PDB file of C-alpha atoms in Angstrom:
ATOM      1  CA  UNK Z 965     133.545  23.203 171.984  1.00  0.00           C
ATOM      2  CA  UNK Z 966     131.400  24.477 169.119  1.00  0.00           C
ATOM      3  CA  UNK Z 967     132.422  26.784 166.294  1.00  0.00           C
ATOM      4  CA  UNK Z 968     129.797  29.218 164.975  1.00  0.00           C
ATOM      5  CA  UNK Z 969     130.016  31.329 161.843  1.00  0.00           C
ATOM      6  CA  UNK Z 970     129.678  34.996 162.827  1.00  0.00           C
ATOM      7  CA  UNK Z 971     126.877  36.334 160.624  1.00  0.00           C
ATOM      8  CA  UNK Z 972     127.575  33.137 158.698  1.00  0.00           C
ATOM      9  CA  UNK Z 973     130.965  32.553 157.105  1.00  0.00           C
ATOM     10  CA  UNK Z 974     131.255  36.325 156.823  1.00  0.00           C
ATOM     11  CA  UNK Z 975     134.981  36.231 156.103  1.00  0.00           C
ATOM     12  CA  UNK Z 976     134.171  34.515 152.811  1.00  0.00           C
ATOM     13  CA  UNK Z 977     130.682  35.738 151.816  1.00  0.00           C
ATOM     14  CA  UNK Z 978     128.414  38.757 152.409  1.00  0.00           C
ATOM     15  CA  UNK Z 979     127.485  38.837 156.084  1.00  0.00           C
ATOM     16  CA  UNK Z 980     124.034  37.763 157.262  1.00  0.00           C
ATOM     17  CA  UNK Z 981     122.992  36.290 153.926  1.00  0.00           C
ATOM     18  CA  UNK Z 982     121.766  32.821 153.090  1.00  0.00           C
ATOM     19  CA  UNK Z 983     124.922  32.414 151.014  1.00  0.00           C
ATOM     20  CA  UNK Z 984     127.083  33.030 154.098  1.00  0.00           C
ATOM     21  CA  UNK Z 985     125.041  30.623 156.230  1.00  0.00           C
ATOM     22  CA  UNK Z 986     125.091  27.831 153.657  1.00  0.00           C
ATOM     23  CA  UNK Z 987     128.821  28.293 153.209  1.00  0.00           C
ATOM     24  CA  UNK Z 988     129.373  28.065 156.976  1.00  0.00           C
ATOM     25  CA  UNK Z 989     127.522  24.749 157.067  1.00  0.00           C
ATOM     26  CA  UNK Z 990     128.308  23.118 153.746  1.00  0.00           C
ATOM     27  CA  UNK Z 991     131.876  24.264 153.101  1.00  0.00           C
ATOM     28  CA  UNK Z 992     133.355  24.854 156.547  1.00  0.00           C
ATOM     29  CA  UNK Z 993     131.306  22.377 158.653  1.00  0.00           C
ATOM     30  CA  UNK Z 994     130.386  24.956 161.294  1.00  0.00           C
ATOM     31  CA  UNK Z 995     128.436  23.676 164.279  1.00  0.00           C
ATOM     32  CA  UNK Z 996     126.184  26.725 164.164  1.00  0.00           C
ATOM     33  CA  UNK Z 997     125.763  30.322 163.073  1.00  0.00           C
ATOM     34  CA  UNK Z 998     125.260  33.656 164.803  1.00  0.00           C
ATOM     35  CA  UNK Z 999     122.714  36.112 163.375  1.00  0.00           C
ATOM     36  CA  UNK Z1000     121.064  39.460 164.225  1.00  0.00           C
ATOM     37  CA  UNK Z1001     117.330  40.202 164.062  1.00  0.00           C
ATOM     38  CA  UNK Z1002     115.374  43.420 163.485  1.00  0.00           C
ATOM     39  CA  UNK Z1003     111.809  44.348 162.553  1.00  0.00           C
ATOM     40  CA  UNK Z1004     110.960  45.743 159.147  1.00  0.00           C
ATOM     41  CA  UNK Z1005     108.530  48.672 158.926  1.00  0.00           C
ATOM     42  CA  UNK Z1006     105.654  46.234 158.491  1.00  0.00           C
ATOM     43  CA  UNK Z1007     106.699  44.115 161.457  1.00  0.00           C
ATOM     44  CA  UNK Z1008     108.466  41.247 159.713  1.00  0.00           C
ATOM     45  CA  UNK Z1009     111.548  39.791 161.406  1.00  0.00           C
ATOM     46  CA  UNK Z1010     114.566  40.296 159.161  1.00  0.00           C
ATOM     47  CA  UNK Z1011     118.234  39.483 159.579  1.00  0.00           C
ATOM     48  CA  UNK Z1012     120.886  42.200 159.477  1.00  0.00           C
ATOM     49  CA  UNK Z1013     123.483  43.468 161.906  1.00  0.00           C
ATOM     50  CA  UNK Z1014     123.281  47.252 161.470  1.00  0.00           C
ATOM     51  CA  UNK Z1015     120.292  49.496 162.000  1.00  0.00           C
ATOM     52  CA  UNK Z1016     121.434  51.466 158.933  1.00  0.00           C
ATOM     53  CA  UNK Z1017     121.223  49.438 155.734  1.00  0.00           C
ATOM     54  CA  UNK Z1018     123.835  51.461 153.824  1.00  0.00           C
ATOM     55  CA  UNK Z1019     126.984  49.600 154.962  1.00  0.00           C
ATOM     56  CA  UNK Z1020     126.001  46.254 153.448  1.00  0.00           C
ATOM     57  CA  UNK Z1021     123.351  47.004 150.787  1.00  0.00           C
ATOM     58  CA  UNK Z1022     122.664  49.378 147.904  1.00  0.00           C
ATOM     59  CA  UNK Z1023     120.000  51.181 149.957  1.00  0.00           C
ATOM     60  CA  UNK Z1024     120.000  53.929 152.547  1.00  0.00           C
ATOM     61  CA  UNK Z1025     118.153  54.586 155.785  1.00  0.00           C
ATOM     62  CA  UNK Z1026     117.177  52.628 158.853  1.00  0.00           C
ATOM     63  CA  UNK Z1027     116.075  49.042 158.424  1.00  0.00           C
ATOM     64  CA  UNK Z1028     112.907  49.547 160.469  1.00  0.00           C
ATOM     65  CA  UNK Z1029     111.751  52.321 158.088  1.00  0.00           C
ATOM     66  CA  UNK Z1030     111.590  49.909 155.125  1.00  0.00           C
ATOM     67  CA  UNK Z1031     108.908  47.325 154.388  1.00  0.00           C
ATOM     68  CA  UNK Z1032     109.871  43.725 153.752  1.00  0.00           C
ATOM     69  CA  UNK Z1033     109.130  44.196 150.050  1.00  0.00           C
ATOM     70  CA  UNK Z1034     111.450  47.209 149.929  1.00  0.00           C
ATOM     71  CA  UNK Z1035     114.186  45.343 151.783  1.00  0.00           C
ATOM     72  CA  UNK Z1036     113.923  42.314 149.520  1.00  0.00           C
ATOM     73  CA  UNK Z1037     114.539  44.533 146.493  1.00  0.00           C
ATOM     74  CA  UNK Z1038     118.001  45.457 147.796  1.00  0.00           C
ATOM     75  CA  UNK Z1039     121.278  43.706 147.090  1.00  0.00           C
ATOM     76  CA  UNK Z1040     122.833  42.386 150.303  1.00  0.00           C
ATOM     77  CA  UNK Z1041     126.193  42.018 148.546  1.00  0.00           C
ATOM     78  CA  UNK Z1042     126.431  45.511 147.068  1.00  0.00           C
ATOM     79  CA  UNK Z1043     129.199  46.612 149.432  1.00  0.00           C
ATOM     80  CA  UNK Z1044     130.955  43.252 149.719  1.00  0.00           C
ATOM     81  CA  UNK Z1045     134.682  43.547 149.043  1.00  0.00           C
ATOM     82  CA  UNK Z1046     135.789  39.936 149.496  1.00  0.00           C
ATOM     83  CA  UNK Z1047     136.494  37.148 147.070  1.00  0.00           C
ATOM     84  CA  UNK Z1048     133.725  35.625 145.002  1.00  0.00           C
ATOM     85  CA  UNK Z1049     130.575  37.034 143.471  1.00  0.00           C
ATOM     86  CA  UNK Z1050     127.165  36.865 145.123  1.00  0.00           C
ATOM     87  CA  UNK Z1051     124.785  38.752 142.820  1.00  0.00           C
ATOM     88  CA  UNK Z1052     121.641  37.134 144.200  1.00  0.00           C
ATOM     89  CA  UNK Z1053     122.300  37.793 147.898  1.00  0.00           C
ATOM     90  CA  UNK Z1054     119.283  39.299 149.658  1.00  0.00           C
ATOM     91  CA  UNK Z1055     118.358  40.304 153.208  1.00  0.00           C
ATOM     92  CA  UNK Z1056     116.892  37.123 154.707  1.00  0.00           C
ATOM     93  CA  UNK Z1057     113.854  36.728 156.910  1.00  0.00           C
ATOM     94  CA  UNK Z1058     114.315  34.989 160.252  1.00  0.00           C
ATOM     95  CA  UNK Z1059     112.015  32.198 159.070  1.00  0.00           C
ATOM     96  CA  UNK Z1060     114.302  31.470 156.105  1.00  0.00           C
ATOM     97  CA  UNK Z1061     117.324  31.141 158.374  1.00  0.00           C
ATOM     98  CA  UNK Z1062     115.591  28.944 160.934  1.00  0.00           C
ATOM     99  CA  UNK Z1063     114.335  26.669 158.170  1.00  0.00           C
ATOM    100  CA  UNK Z1064     117.920  26.226 156.953  1.00  0.00           C
ATOM    101  CA  UNK Z1065     119.275  25.557 160.454  1.00  0.00           C
ATOM    102  CA  UNK Z1066     116.567  22.978 161.082  1.00  0.00           C
ATOM    103  CA  UNK Z1067     117.174  21.324 157.713  1.00  0.00           C
ATOM    104  CA  UNK Z1068     120.928  21.084 158.377  1.00  0.00           C
ATOM    105  CA  UNK Z1069     120.393  19.969 162.004  1.00  0.00           C
ATOM    106  CA  UNK Z1070     122.683  22.729 163.249  1.00  0.00           C
ATOM    107  CA  UNK Z1071     122.683  25.298 166.064  1.00  0.00           C
ATOM    108  CA  UNK Z1072     122.037  29.028 166.165  1.00  0.00           C
ATOM    109  CA  UNK Z1073     122.772  32.093 168.293  1.00  0.00           C
ATOM    110  CA  UNK Z1074     120.153  34.786 167.661  1.00  0.00           C
ATOM    111  CA  UNK Z1075     121.087  38.290 168.750  1.00  0.00           C
ATOM    112  CA  UNK Z1076     118.091  40.503 169.492  1.00  0.00           C
ATOM    113  CA  UNK Z1077     118.726  44.101 168.477  1.00  0.00           C
ATOM    114  CA  UNK Z1078     117.395  46.869 170.731  1.00  0.00           C
ATOM    115  CA  UNK Z1079     114.887  44.729 172.573  1.00  0.00           C
ATOM    116  CA  UNK Z1080     111.272  45.588 173.123  1.00  0.00           C
ATOM    117  CA  UNK Z1081     111.769  49.321 173.573  1.00  0.00           C
ATOM    118  CA  UNK Z1082     112.202  49.573 169.797  1.00  0.00           C
ATOM    119  CA  UNK Z1083     110.763  46.261 168.612  1.00  0.00           C
ATOM    120  CA  UNK Z1084     107.632  45.433 170.649  1.00  0.00           C
ATOM    121  CA  UNK Z1085     107.187  41.758 171.549  1.00  0.00           C
ATOM    122  CA  UNK Z1086     110.282  40.701 169.614  1.00  0.00           C
ATOM    123  CA  UNK Z1087     111.187  38.283 172.421  1.00  0.00           C
ATOM    124  CA  UNK Z1088     107.819  36.527 172.313  1.00  0.00           C
ATOM    125  CA  UNK Z1089     107.828  36.303 168.539  1.00  0.00           C
ATOM    126  CA  UNK Z1090     111.346  34.929 168.245  1.00  0.00           C
ATOM    127  CA  UNK Z1091     110.771  32.325 170.949  1.00  0.00           C
ATOM    128  CA  UNK Z1092     107.544  31.235 169.281  1.00  0.00           C
ATOM    129  CA  UNK Z1093     109.279  30.867 165.934  1.00  0.00           C
ATOM    130  CA  UNK Z1094     112.159  28.907 167.471  1.00  0.00           C
ATOM    131  CA  UNK Z1095     109.598  26.395 168.744  1.00  0.00           C
ATOM    132  CA  UNK Z1096     107.825  26.359 165.381  1.00  0.00           C
ATOM    133  CA  UNK Z1097     111.041  25.015 163.830  1.00  0.00           C
ATOM    134  CA  UNK Z1098     111.741  22.660 166.775  1.00  0.00           C
ATOM    135  CA  UNK Z1099     115.020  24.429 167.501  1.00  0.00           C
ATOM    136  CA  UNK Z1100     114.456  25.221 171.177  1.00  0.00           C
ATOM    137  CA  UNK Z1101     117.300  22.899 172.241  1.00  0.00           C
ATOM    138  CA  UNK Z1102     119.661  24.242 169.573  1.00  0.00           C
ATOM    139  CA  UNK Z1103     119.121  27.977 170.126  1.00  0.00           C
ATOM    140  CA  UNK Z1104     120.853  30.570 172.279  1.00  0.00           C
ATOM    141  CA  UNK Z1105     119.294  34.046 172.429  1.00  0.00           C
ATOM    142  CA  UNK Z1106     121.654  36.910 173.243  1.00  0.00           C
ATOM    143  CA  UNK Z1107     121.606  40.691 173.417  1.00  0.00           C
ATOM    144  CA  UNK Z1108     123.444  43.773 174.619  1.00  0.00           C
ATOM    145  CA  UNK Z1109     119.986  44.722 175.915  1.00  0.00           C
ATOM    146  CA  UNK Z1110     120.121  42.698 179.110  1.00  0.00           C
ATOM    147  CA  UNK Z1111     116.556  43.614 180.059  1.00  0.00           C
ATOM    148  CA  UNK Z1112     115.507  41.815 176.886  1.00  0.00           C
ATOM    149  CA  UNK Z1113     117.266  38.666 178.092  1.00  0.00           C
ATOM    150  CA  UNK Z1114     115.451  38.845 181.430  1.00  0.00           C
ATOM    151  CA  UNK Z1115     112.186  39.154 179.515  1.00  0.00           C
ATOM    152  CA  UNK Z1116     113.013  36.046 177.487  1.00  0.00           C
ATOM    153  CA  UNK Z1117     113.413  34.049 180.693  1.00  0.00           C
ATOM    154  CA  UNK Z1118     110.122  35.456 182.000  1.00  0.00           C
ATOM    155  CA  UNK Z1119     108.422  34.287 178.806  1.00  0.00           C
ATOM    156  CA  UNK Z1120     110.050  30.853 178.783  1.00  0.00           C
ATOM    157  CA  UNK Z1121     112.397  29.761 181.562  1.00  0.00           C
ATOM    158  CA  UNK Z1122     113.680  26.872 179.421  1.00  0.00           C
ATOM    159  CA  UNK Z1123     114.974  29.011 176.539  1.00  0.00           C
ATOM    160  CA  UNK Z1124     118.735  29.563 176.728  1.00  0.00           C
ATOM    161  CA  UNK Z1125     119.932  33.153 176.981  1.00  0.00           C
ATOM    162  CA  UNK Z1126     123.319  34.850 176.915  1.00  0.00           C
ATOM    163  CA  UNK Z1127     124.449  38.242 178.181  1.00  0.00           C
ATOM    164  CA  UNK Z1128     126.465  40.096 175.539  1.00  0.00           C
ATOM    165  CA  UNK Z1129     129.294  42.468 176.421  1.00  0.00           C
ATOM    166  CA  UNK Z1130     132.047  44.203 174.456  1.00  0.00           C
ATOM    167  CA  UNK Z1131     134.219  45.160 177.442  1.00  0.00           C
ATOM    168  CA  UNK Z1132     135.548  43.819 180.716  1.00  0.00           C
ATOM    169  CA  UNK Z1133     132.897  43.722 183.418  1.00  0.00           C
ATOM    170  CA  UNK Z1134     133.023  43.862 187.203  1.00  0.00           C
ATOM    171  CA  UNK Z1135     131.965  40.661 188.989  1.00  0.00           C
ATOM    172  CA  UNK Z1136     130.775  39.270 185.667  1.00  0.00           C
ATOM    173  CA  UNK Z1137     129.555  35.902 186.885  1.00  0.00           C
ATOM    174  CA  UNK Z1138     127.550  37.411 189.723  1.00  0.00           C
ATOM    175  CA  UNK Z1139     125.923  39.909 187.392  1.00  0.00           C
ATOM    176  CA  UNK Z1140     125.058  37.348 184.708  1.00  0.00           C
ATOM    177  CA  UNK Z1141     123.458  35.100 187.321  1.00  0.00           C
ATOM    178  CA  UNK Z1142     121.166  37.944 188.438  1.00  0.00           C
ATOM    179  CA  UNK Z1143     119.648  38.033 184.937  1.00  0.00           C
ATOM    180  CA  UNK Z1144     118.881  34.318 184.935  1.00  0.00           C
ATOM    181  CA  UNK Z1145     121.016  33.854 181.828  1.00  0.00           C
ATOM    182  CA  UNK Z1146     122.694  30.588 180.904  1.00  0.00           C
ATOM    183  CA  UNK Z1147     125.736  32.065 179.179  1.00  0.00           C
ATOM    184  CA  UNK Z1148     128.109  34.973 178.940  1.00  0.00           C
ATOM    185  CA  UNK Z1149     128.980  36.039 175.376  1.00  0.00           C
ATOM    186  CA  UNK Z1150     132.029  38.269 175.606  1.00  0.00           C
ATOM    187  CA  UNK Z1151     134.405  39.976 173.213  1.00  0.00           C
ATOM    188  CA  UNK Z1152     137.324  37.582 172.847  1.00  0.00           C
ATOM    189  CA  UNK Z1153     139.964  40.195 173.731  1.00  0.00           C
ATOM    190  CA  UNK Z1154     138.342  40.998 177.089  1.00  0.00           C
ATOM    191  CA  UNK Z1155     138.613  37.490 178.565  1.00  0.00           C
ATOM    192  CA  UNK Z1156     141.088  36.439 181.234  1.00  0.00           C
ATOM    193  CA  UNK Z1157     141.704  32.937 182.557  1.00  0.00           C
ATOM    194  CA  UNK Z1158     140.475  34.075 185.976  1.00  0.00           C
ATOM    195  CA  UNK Z1159     137.188  35.318 184.564  1.00  0.00           C
ATOM    196  CA  UNK Z1160     136.622  32.109 182.620  1.00  0.00           C
ATOM    197  CA  UNK Z1161     137.197  30.124 185.818  1.00  0.00           C
ATOM    198  CA  UNK Z1162     134.762  32.347 187.713  1.00  0.00           C
ATOM    199  CA  UNK Z1163     132.086  31.963 185.048  1.00  0.00           C
ATOM    200  CA  UNK Z1164     132.553  28.212 184.934  1.00  0.00           C
ATOM    201  CA  UNK Z1165     132.369  27.961 188.720  1.00  0.00           C
ATOM    202  CA  UNK Z1166     129.008  29.742 188.507  1.00  0.00           C
ATOM    203  CA  UNK Z1167     127.728  27.087 186.099  1.00  0.00           C
ATOM    204  CA  UNK Z1168     127.621  29.401 183.093  1.00  0.00           C
ATOM    205  CA  UNK Z1169     128.456  28.738 179.458  1.00  0.00           C
ATOM    206  CA  UNK Z1170     131.412  30.829 178.311  1.00  0.00           C
ATOM    207  CA  UNK Z1171     131.282  32.035 174.701  1.00  0.00           C
ATOM    208  CA  UNK Z1172     133.431  34.514 172.794  1.00  0.00           C
ATOM    209  CA  UNK Z1173     132.928  36.414 169.584  1.00  0.00           C
ATOM    210  CA  UNK Z1174     135.135  37.504 166.685  1.00  0.00           C
ATOM    211  CA  UNK Z1175     138.564  36.048 167.220  1.00  0.00           C
ATOM    212  CA  UNK Z1176     139.463  35.974 163.528  1.00  0.00           C
ATOM    213  CA  UNK Z1177     143.241  35.559 163.429  1.00  0.00           C
ATOM    214  CA  UNK Z1178     144.759  32.161 164.065  1.00  0.00           C
ATOM    215  CA  UNK Z1179     146.545  33.237 167.255  1.00  0.00           C
ATOM    216  CA  UNK Z1180     143.345  34.808 168.604  1.00  0.00           C
ATOM    217  CA  UNK Z1181     141.298  31.700 167.917  1.00  0.00           C
ATOM    218  CA  UNK Z1182     143.967  29.440 169.402  1.00  0.00           C
ATOM    219  CA  UNK Z1183     144.032  31.517 172.590  1.00  0.00           C
ATOM    220  CA  UNK Z1184     140.277  31.082 172.973  1.00  0.00           C
ATOM    221  CA  UNK Z1185     140.539  27.348 172.339  1.00  0.00           C
ATOM    222  CA  UNK Z1186     143.137  27.097 175.102  1.00  0.00           C
ATOM    223  CA  UNK Z1187     140.819  29.021 177.453  1.00  0.00           C
ATOM    224  CA  UNK Z1188     138.199  26.349 176.839  1.00  0.00           C
ATOM    225  CA  UNK Z1189     135.330  28.328 175.364  1.00  0.00           C
ATOM    226  CA  UNK Z1190     131.998  26.580 174.897  1.00  0.00           C
ATOM    227  CA  UNK Z1191     131.305  28.475 171.665  1.00  0.00           C
ATOM    228  CA  UNK Z1192     133.730  30.420 169.481  1.00  0.00           C
ATOM    229  CA  UNK Z1193     131.911  32.787 167.115  1.00  0.00           C
ATOM    230  CA  UNK Z1194     134.178  33.776 164.232  1.00  0.00           C
ATOM    231  CA  UNK Z1195     134.115  35.107 160.686  1.00  0.00           C
ATOM    232  CA  UNK Z1196     136.346  32.167 159.717  1.00  0.00           C
ATOM    233  CA  UNK Z1197     134.739  28.981 161.032  1.00  0.00           C
ATOM    234  CA  UNK Z1198     136.864  26.763 158.792  1.00  0.00           C
ATOM    235  CA  UNK Z1199     140.088  28.052 160.357  1.00  0.00           C
ATOM    236  CA  UNK Z1200     138.655  27.730 163.860  1.00  0.00           C
ATOM    237  CA  UNK Z1201     137.509  24.145 163.262  1.00  0.00           C
ATOM    238  CA  UNK Z1202     140.946  23.205 161.908  1.00  0.00           C
ATOM    239  CA  UNK Z1203     142.681  24.664 164.972  1.00  0.00           C
ATOM    240  CA  UNK Z1204     140.162  23.126 167.378  1.00  0.00           C
ATOM    241  CA  UNK Z1205     140.562  19.690 165.858  1.00  0.00           C
ATOM    242  CA  UNK Z1206     144.355  19.954 165.978  1.00  0.00           C
ATOM    243  CA  UNK Z1207     144.275  20.910 169.672  1.00  0.00           C
ATOM    244  CA  UNK Z1208     141.908  18.084 170.540  1.00  0.00           C
ATOM    245  CA  UNK Z1209     144.071  15.368 168.961  1.00  0.00           C
TER     246      UNK Z1209
END
């Protein structure tokens, strides 16, 4: 069972920043991180969760309407309300994050935002960059755009993909298998023991995202998740290690 920092150690540092990723690895010993990728106006791949930059930065507008230079001028910690000060936090490029993951010999879950209907050829470009950093065996691509995940498999059958969902689904395992995906990434609160068993019987990885309270994380550990994606990787690792003793 692996523990990934959701947007890095986002419970302790500004989400989707190099500071949050380094903290996940160096302080909390996370096995991997989960990130989100968009295009900038000039076609650079940048890492942020929202389409609108105003929630996490001191800017306004949609991320794809700003050039990389404009995005790099923003503070990625401007709206951060947690402990600690991160005055130098910036919006990272995908290449910066992959370089860090490769350097630390860790794993990564890359969420593709909006797929090719908004970001042309994003699947091809991300897969190519994953290979550039020799991370093809340490990467899981995921998306709520399930067509995008099918496209990834068409581009490279060996790349691992995961179907994202934020609700309970009907005949989940059967549906995920039709996409060719390797994993199901579900909202932690929507899982049942029966569904986990069904997914496992279908040969699929079972991953959950954002259990952040101790009791939530412990419940997912007991269900036997392959990957737990949480804002608090340190807490999750502590609970996992206790359960495995």
